[in-house]
Amino acid sequence: MSVEIRRADGREEMDALLELRHRVFCVEQGVPKREEIDGRDEEAVHLVALDRERRRVQGTCRLLFVDRTIQLSRLAVEPESRRQGIATALLHEADREAAAAHAKRLVLHAQTYAKQLYAADGYEERGRTFVEAGIEHVAMEKRL
Ligand SMILES: CC(C)(COP(=O)(O)OP(=O)(O)OC[C@H]1O[C@@H](n2cnc3c(N)ncnc32)[C@H](O)[C@@H]1OP(=O)(O)O)[C@@H](O)C(=O)NCCC(=O)NCCS
């Protein structure tokens, strides 16, 4: 599938990415809604992967800029569009955002089953695994 990766633009794309996050995190993974919607979406930059033909949001992630650190979270891809490189393309766009913002590092909490996704993009593990929203995670960081 051919996708365009960029910042979400307008209410319609914002609603679509929130709907995707709800289906993936709350319905598929059982994360409580109050943890998925944590009150920080307003201050964040949201990236989307848009299907060029159908103009549908196929993937998303969220970036929070805190001093010269970027916190990446809420990375989700439509189930039928997985293993086609969409999450990897979103991580590459996050790298471009980080470079443009002169950030020093990107940090995230990886679900341990998916840590290879981040390791392949240059993230390194920091510390022990822990449970967040009922799911095993590990902190990962990429220095720029
Ligand atoms: C994790 C997720 C975002 C990956 O999206 P994706 O677009 O399928 O990822 P990519 O195609 O870019 O995968 C790149 C690499 O990451 C790793 N990876 C991706 N999905 C994986 C999985 N389910 N299990 C193990 N490794 C995985 C693989 O090494 C993969 O390379 P390969 O396909 O050549 O084996 C997607 O499965 C998803 O939305 N999962 C549910 C939500 C979630 O867990 N989000 C991550 C929170 S940390």
Short mmCIF file of C-alpha atoms and ligand atoms in Angstrom, two decimals:
data_model
loop_
_atom_site.label_atom_id
_atom_site.label_comp_id
_atom_site.label_asym_id
_atom_site.label_seq_id
_atom_site.Cartn_x
_atom_site.Cartn_y
_atom_site.Cartn_z
CA MET A 1 0.00 0.00 0.00
CA SER A 2 1.19 3.48 -0.83
CA VAL A 3 0.97 5.80 2.18
CA GLU A 4 1.67 9.46 2.82
CA ILE A 5 3.22 10.25 6.21
CA ARG A 6 2.71 13.71 7.68
CA ARG A 7 1.23 15.70 10.56
CA ALA A 8 -2.52 15.23 11.04
CA ASP A 9 -4.44 18.09 9.49
CA GLY A 10 -7.86 19.18 10.75
CA ARG A 11 -10.68 17.79 12.90
CA GLU A 12 -11.58 14.95 10.54
CA GLU A 13 -8.09 13.41 10.61
CA MET A 14 -7.87 13.97 14.37
CA ASP A 15 -11.17 12.11 14.86
CA ALA A 16 -9.98 9.30 12.58
CA LEU A 17 -6.68 8.82 14.42
CA LEU A 18 -8.45 8.85 17.82
CA GLU A 19 -10.89 6.25 16.53
CA LEU A 20 -7.99 4.06 15.33
CA ARG A 21 -6.24 4.42 18.71
CA HIS A 22 -9.45 3.46 20.52
CA ARG A 23 -9.90 0.31 18.43
CA VAL A 24 -6.25 -0.73 18.74
CA PHE A 25 -5.46 0.13 22.36
CA CYS A 26 -8.84 -0.11 24.15
CA VAL A 27 -10.66 -2.78 22.13
CA GLU A 28 -7.76 -4.95 20.87
CA GLN A 29 -5.36 -4.56 23.80
CA GLY A 30 -7.74 -3.82 26.70
CA VAL A 31 -6.17 -0.52 27.77
CA PRO A 32 -8.64 1.52 29.90
CA LYS A 33 -10.04 4.52 28.03
CA ARG A 34 -8.93 6.93 30.80
CA GLU A 35 -5.30 5.85 30.21
CA GLU A 36 -5.56 6.03 26.40
CA ILE A 37 -7.03 9.54 26.58
CA ASP A 38 -4.65 11.04 29.12
CA GLY A 39 -5.34 14.74 28.56
CA ARG A 40 -2.15 15.45 26.60
CA ASP A 41 -3.45 15.18 23.05
CA GLU A 42 -4.09 18.92 22.77
CA GLU A 43 -0.43 19.81 23.33
CA ALA A 44 0.96 17.04 21.10
CA VAL A 45 1.92 16.72 17.44
CA HIS A 46 0.07 13.82 15.82
CA LEU A 47 1.51 12.01 12.82
CA VAL A 48 -0.63 9.99 10.43
CA ALA A 49 -0.04 7.46 7.68
CA LEU A 50 -2.70 8.11 5.04
CA ASP A 51 -3.71 5.56 2.44
CA ARG A 52 -3.19 7.55 -0.79
CA GLU A 53 -6.13 5.94 -2.61
CA ARG A 54 -8.83 5.85 0.04
CA ARG A 55 -7.51 8.78 2.11
CA ARG A 56 -7.99 6.71 5.27
CA VAL A 57 -5.76 6.93 8.34
CA GLN A 58 -3.86 3.63 8.43
CA GLY A 59 -1.46 4.48 11.23
CA THR A 60 -0.64 7.13 13.78
CA CYS A 61 1.69 8.15 16.58
CA ARG A 62 1.95 11.06 19.01
CA LEU A 63 4.90 13.32 19.79
CA LEU A 64 5.21 15.41 22.96
CA PHE A 65 7.99 17.99 22.98
CA VAL A 66 9.45 18.40 26.49
CA ASP A 67 12.50 20.69 26.45
CA ARG A 68 14.86 19.00 23.94
CA THR A 69 13.32 15.56 24.44
CA ILE A 70 10.54 14.11 22.30
CA GLN A 71 8.26 11.55 23.92
CA LEU A 72 6.80 9.21 21.31
CA SER A 73 3.66 7.22 22.12
CA ARG A 74 0.31 5.92 20.83
CA LEU A 75 1.91 4.19 17.82
CA ALA A 76 -0.87 2.17 16.19
CA VAL A 77 -1.44 0.65 12.74
CA GLU A 78 -4.68 -0.78 11.29
CA PRO A 79 -4.61 -4.56 11.79
CA GLU A 80 -4.97 -5.35 8.06
CA SER A 81 -2.14 -2.96 7.17
CA ARG A 82 0.52 -4.32 9.54
CA ARG A 83 3.94 -5.73 8.58
CA GLN A 84 4.15 -3.41 5.56
CA GLY A 85 6.52 -0.88 7.10
CA ILE A 86 3.95 1.74 8.16
CA ALA A 87 5.12 1.97 11.79
CA THR A 88 8.72 2.17 10.59
CA ALA A 89 7.78 5.03 8.24
CA LEU A 90 6.09 6.86 11.15
CA LEU A 91 9.29 6.46 13.21
CA HIS A 92 11.30 7.94 10.33
CA GLU A 93 8.95 10.94 10.22
CA ALA A 94 9.37 11.33 14.00
CA ASP A 95 13.14 11.45 13.38
CA ARG A 96 12.61 14.28 10.87
CA GLU A 97 10.43 16.16 13.38
CA ALA A 98 13.11 15.69 16.03
CA ALA A 99 15.84 16.99 13.72
CA ALA A 100 13.75 20.02 12.76
CA ALA A 101 13.13 20.78 16.46
CA HIS A 102 16.86 20.34 17.28
CA ALA A 103 15.84 17.73 19.85
CA LYS A 104 18.54 15.81 21.70
CA ARG A 105 16.70 12.53 22.09
CA LEU A 106 13.54 10.56 21.45
CA VAL A 107 12.15 8.42 24.27
CA LEU A 108 9.31 5.91 24.45
CA HIS A 109 7.85 3.01 26.39
CA ALA A 110 7.91 -0.01 24.06
CA GLN A 111 5.61 -2.96 24.47
CA THR A 112 8.24 -5.66 24.78
CA TYR A 113 6.77 -7.82 22.01
CA ALA A 114 7.42 -4.97 19.56
CA LYS A 115 10.83 -3.76 20.75
CA GLN A 116 12.58 -5.01 17.61
CA LEU A 117 10.61 -2.40 15.65
CA TYR A 118 12.32 0.36 17.65
CA ALA A 119 15.71 -1.35 17.92
CA ALA A 120 15.87 -1.50 14.12
CA ASP A 121 15.41 2.30 14.06
CA GLY A 122 18.28 2.89 16.50
CA TYR A 123 16.50 2.92 19.87
CA GLU A 124 18.27 1.32 22.84
CA GLU A 125 16.71 -0.21 25.93
CA ARG A 126 16.97 1.66 29.23
CA GLY A 127 16.40 -0.23 32.48
CA ARG A 128 14.16 -3.12 33.38
CA THR A 129 10.78 -4.13 32.03
CA PHE A 130 7.70 -2.83 33.84
CA VAL A 131 3.93 -3.15 33.52
CA GLU A 132 1.92 -0.18 32.25
CA ALA A 133 -1.81 -0.38 31.43
CA GLY A 134 -1.56 -4.11 32.16
CA ILE A 135 1.05 -4.65 29.39
CA GLU A 136 4.79 -5.37 29.74
CA HIS A 137 6.94 -2.45 28.56
CA VAL A 138 10.56 -1.38 28.45
CA ALA A 139 11.86 2.20 28.21
CA MET A 140 13.83 2.90 25.03
CA GLU A 141 15.80 5.93 23.90
CA LYS A 142 17.42 7.23 20.74
CA ARG A 143 20.07 9.93 21.09
CA LEU A 144 20.38 12.35 18.21
C1 LIG B 1 3.40 -2.57 16.75
C2 LIG B 1 2.80 -2.00 15.47
C3 LIG B 1 2.64 -0.50 15.62
C4 LIG B 1 3.75 -2.32 14.29
O1 LIG B 1 3.26 -1.71 13.11
P1 LIG B 1 3.69 -2.23 11.64
O2 LIG B 1 3.34 -1.19 10.66
O3 LIG B 1 3.14 -3.58 11.44
O4 LIG B 1 5.27 -2.34 11.82
P2 LIG B 1 6.37 -2.51 10.65
O5 LIG B 1 5.74 -3.16 9.45
O6 LIG B 1 7.05 -1.20 10.44
O7 LIG B 1 7.37 -3.55 11.36
C5 LIG B 1 8.78 -3.40 11.32
C6 LIG B 1 9.42 -4.47 12.19
O8 LIG B 1 8.97 -4.36 13.54
C7 LIG B 1 8.88 -5.68 14.14
N1 LIG B 1 7.46 -6.01 14.41
C8 LIG B 1 6.35 -5.41 13.94
N2 LIG B 1 5.25 -6.01 14.41
C9 LIG B 1 5.68 -7.02 15.21
C10 LIG B 1 5.00 -8.01 15.99
N3 LIG B 1 3.65 -8.07 16.04
N4 LIG B 1 5.74 -8.90 16.68
C11 LIG B 1 7.09 -8.85 16.64
N5 LIG B 1 7.79 -7.93 15.92
C12 LIG B 1 7.09 -7.03 15.21
C13 LIG B 1 9.41 -6.63 13.08
O9 LIG B 1 10.81 -6.73 13.27
C14 LIG B 1 9.09 -5.88 11.79
O10 LIG B 1 9.90 -6.28 10.71
P3 LIG B 1 9.41 -7.49 9.76
O11 LIG B 1 7.99 -7.24 9.39
O12 LIG B 1 10.38 -7.41 8.61
O13 LIG B 1 9.56 -8.74 10.60
C15 LIG B 1 1.41 -2.65 15.15
O14 LIG B 1 1.53 -4.05 15.21
C16 LIG B 1 0.31 -2.23 16.12
O15 LIG B 1 -0.39 -1.24 15.89
N6 LIG B 1 0.17 -2.99 17.21
C17 LIG B 1 -0.82 -2.71 18.23
C18 LIG B 1 -0.47 -1.47 19.02
C19 LIG B 1 0.93 -1.53 19.61
O16 LIG B 1 1.34 -2.56 20.15
N7 LIG B 1 1.62 -0.41 19.50
C20 LIG B 1 3.00 -0.34 19.92
C21 LIG B 1 3.07 0.14 21.27
S1 LIG B 1 4.76 0.11 21.84
#
